[in-house]
PDB file of C-alpha atoms in Angstrom:
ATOM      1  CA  UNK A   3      13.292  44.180  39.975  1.00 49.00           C
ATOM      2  CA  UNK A   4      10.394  44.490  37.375  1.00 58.00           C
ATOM      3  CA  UNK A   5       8.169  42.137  37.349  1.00 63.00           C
ATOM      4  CA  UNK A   6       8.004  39.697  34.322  1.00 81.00           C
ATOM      5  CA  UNK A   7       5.776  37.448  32.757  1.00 87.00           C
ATOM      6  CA  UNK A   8       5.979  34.507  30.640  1.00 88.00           C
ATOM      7  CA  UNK A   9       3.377  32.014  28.991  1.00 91.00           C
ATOM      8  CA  UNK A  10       4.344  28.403  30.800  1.00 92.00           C
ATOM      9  CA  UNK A  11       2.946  25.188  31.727  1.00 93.00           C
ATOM     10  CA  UNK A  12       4.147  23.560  35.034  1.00 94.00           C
ATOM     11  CA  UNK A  13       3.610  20.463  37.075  1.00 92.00           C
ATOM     12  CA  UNK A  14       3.618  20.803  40.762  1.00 92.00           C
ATOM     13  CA  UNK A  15       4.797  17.008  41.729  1.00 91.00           C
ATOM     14  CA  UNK A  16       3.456  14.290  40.437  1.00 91.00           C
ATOM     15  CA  UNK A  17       0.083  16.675  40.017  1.00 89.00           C
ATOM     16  CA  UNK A  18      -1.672  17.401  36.642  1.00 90.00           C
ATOM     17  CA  UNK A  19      -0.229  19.828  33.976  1.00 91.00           C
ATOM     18  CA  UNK A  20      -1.521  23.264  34.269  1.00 92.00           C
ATOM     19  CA  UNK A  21      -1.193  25.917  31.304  1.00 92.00           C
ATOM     20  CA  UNK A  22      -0.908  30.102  32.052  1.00 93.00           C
ATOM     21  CA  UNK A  23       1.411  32.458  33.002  1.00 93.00           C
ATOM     22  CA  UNK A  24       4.320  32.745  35.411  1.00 93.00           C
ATOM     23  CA  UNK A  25       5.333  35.986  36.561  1.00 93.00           C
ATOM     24  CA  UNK A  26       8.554  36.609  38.248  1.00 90.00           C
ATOM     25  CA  UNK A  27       8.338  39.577  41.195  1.00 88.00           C
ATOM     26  CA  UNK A  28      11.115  41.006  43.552  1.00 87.00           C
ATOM     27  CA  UNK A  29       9.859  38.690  46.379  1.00 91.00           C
ATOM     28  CA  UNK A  30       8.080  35.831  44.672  1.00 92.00           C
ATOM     29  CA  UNK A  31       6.619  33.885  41.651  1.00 92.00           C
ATOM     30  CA  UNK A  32       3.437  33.697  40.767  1.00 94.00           C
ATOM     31  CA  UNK A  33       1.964  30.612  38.548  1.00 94.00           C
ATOM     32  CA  UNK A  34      -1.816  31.316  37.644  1.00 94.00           C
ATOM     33  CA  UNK A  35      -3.866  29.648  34.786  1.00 89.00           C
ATOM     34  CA  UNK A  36      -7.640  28.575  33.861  1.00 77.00           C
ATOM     35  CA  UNK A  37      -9.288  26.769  36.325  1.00 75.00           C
ATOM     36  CA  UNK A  38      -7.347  25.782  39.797  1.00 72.00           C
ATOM     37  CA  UNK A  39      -3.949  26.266  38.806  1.00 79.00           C
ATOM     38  CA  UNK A  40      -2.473  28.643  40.505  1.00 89.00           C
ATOM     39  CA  UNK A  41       1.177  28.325  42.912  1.00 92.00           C
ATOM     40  CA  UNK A  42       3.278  31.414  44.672  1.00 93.00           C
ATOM     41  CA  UNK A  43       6.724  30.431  45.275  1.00 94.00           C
ATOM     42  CA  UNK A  44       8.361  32.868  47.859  1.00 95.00           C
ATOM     43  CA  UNK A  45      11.789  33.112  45.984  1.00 94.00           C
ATOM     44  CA  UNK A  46      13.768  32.557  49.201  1.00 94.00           C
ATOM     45  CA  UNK A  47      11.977  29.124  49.578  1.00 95.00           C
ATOM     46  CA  UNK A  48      13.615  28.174  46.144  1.00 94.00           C
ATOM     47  CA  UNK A  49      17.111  25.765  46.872  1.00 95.00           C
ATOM     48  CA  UNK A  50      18.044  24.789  43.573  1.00 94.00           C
ATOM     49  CA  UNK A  51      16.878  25.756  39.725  1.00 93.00           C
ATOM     50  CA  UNK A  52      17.886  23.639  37.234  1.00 93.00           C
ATOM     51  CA  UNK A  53      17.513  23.359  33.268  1.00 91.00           C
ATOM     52  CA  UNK A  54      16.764  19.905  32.142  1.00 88.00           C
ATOM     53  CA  UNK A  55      15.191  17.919  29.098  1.00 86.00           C
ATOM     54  CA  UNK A  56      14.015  21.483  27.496  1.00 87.00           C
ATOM     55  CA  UNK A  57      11.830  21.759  31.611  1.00 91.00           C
ATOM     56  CA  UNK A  58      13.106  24.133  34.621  1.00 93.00           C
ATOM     57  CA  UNK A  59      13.101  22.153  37.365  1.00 95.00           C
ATOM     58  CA  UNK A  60      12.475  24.359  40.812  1.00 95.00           C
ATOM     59  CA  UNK A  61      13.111  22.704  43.954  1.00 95.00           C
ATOM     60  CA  UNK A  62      11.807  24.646  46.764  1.00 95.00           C
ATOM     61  CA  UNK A  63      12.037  23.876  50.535  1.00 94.00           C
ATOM     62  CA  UNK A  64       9.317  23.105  51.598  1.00 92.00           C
ATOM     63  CA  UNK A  65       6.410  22.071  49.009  1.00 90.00           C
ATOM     64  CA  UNK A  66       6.861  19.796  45.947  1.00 94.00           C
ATOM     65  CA  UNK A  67       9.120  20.563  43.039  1.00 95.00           C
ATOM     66  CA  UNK A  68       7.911  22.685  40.127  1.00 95.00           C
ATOM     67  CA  UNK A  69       8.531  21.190  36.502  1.00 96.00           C
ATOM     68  CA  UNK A  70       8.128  24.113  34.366  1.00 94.00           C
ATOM     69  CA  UNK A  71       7.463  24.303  30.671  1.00 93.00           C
ATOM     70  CA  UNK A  72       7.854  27.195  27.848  1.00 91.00           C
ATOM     71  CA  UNK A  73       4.646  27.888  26.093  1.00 90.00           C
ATOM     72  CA  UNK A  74       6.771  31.405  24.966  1.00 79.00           C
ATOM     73  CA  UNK A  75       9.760  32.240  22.679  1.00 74.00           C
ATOM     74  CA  UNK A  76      13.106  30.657  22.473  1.00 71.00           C
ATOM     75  CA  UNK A  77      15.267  30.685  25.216  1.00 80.00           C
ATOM     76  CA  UNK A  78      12.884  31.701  27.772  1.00 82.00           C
ATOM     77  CA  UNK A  79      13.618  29.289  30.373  1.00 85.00           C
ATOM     78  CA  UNK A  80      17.025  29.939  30.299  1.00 84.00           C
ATOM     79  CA  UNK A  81      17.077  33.499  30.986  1.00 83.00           C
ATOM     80  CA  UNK A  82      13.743  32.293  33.881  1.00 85.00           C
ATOM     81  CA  UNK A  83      16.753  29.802  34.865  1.00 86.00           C
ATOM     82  CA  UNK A  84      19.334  32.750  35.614  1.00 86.00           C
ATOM     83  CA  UNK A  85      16.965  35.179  37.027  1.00 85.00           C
ATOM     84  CA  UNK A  86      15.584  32.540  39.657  1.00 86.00           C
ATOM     85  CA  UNK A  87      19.342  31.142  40.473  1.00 82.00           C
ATOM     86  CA  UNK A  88      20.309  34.003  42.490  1.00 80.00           C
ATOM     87  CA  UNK A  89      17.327  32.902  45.249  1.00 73.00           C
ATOM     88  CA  UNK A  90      18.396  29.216  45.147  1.00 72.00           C
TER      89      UNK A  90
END
């Protein structure tokens, strides 16, 4: 798989909002931004993606969910949504 990268904001729990880049490898994701915001997400710790109120919402085994947010183009989490679903 080629790695991809999309502008995003996320929300790891109940934590503060974070604003950067997500980039989706063969093995994991990567969320990085300004400051201390940064999460890797082995993709075979991800159980369940899900596309709700305009947010992706990754739960991942062990860990707090991910809330994730387009900062990109249209559609963008959707097509995140269906590349991350074959891991969950």
């Amino acid at each position: 798989m080629r790695r991809k990268t999309y502008a995003v904001w996320w929300h790891e729990g109940d934590g503060p909002r974070h604003a950067g880049k997500l980039e989706l490898g063969s093995l994991h994701l990567l969320l990085s931004g300004n400051g201390s915001g940064r999460v890797a997400v082995p993709l075979d710790q991800i159980v369940a993606v899900e596309y709700r109120r305009g947010e992706l919402h990754v739960e991942r085994r062990h860990g707090d969910d991910l809330r994730i947010g387009n900062l990109d183009g249209l559609g963008v989490l959707l097509e995140l949504g269906d590349a991350l679903a074959p891991a969950a």
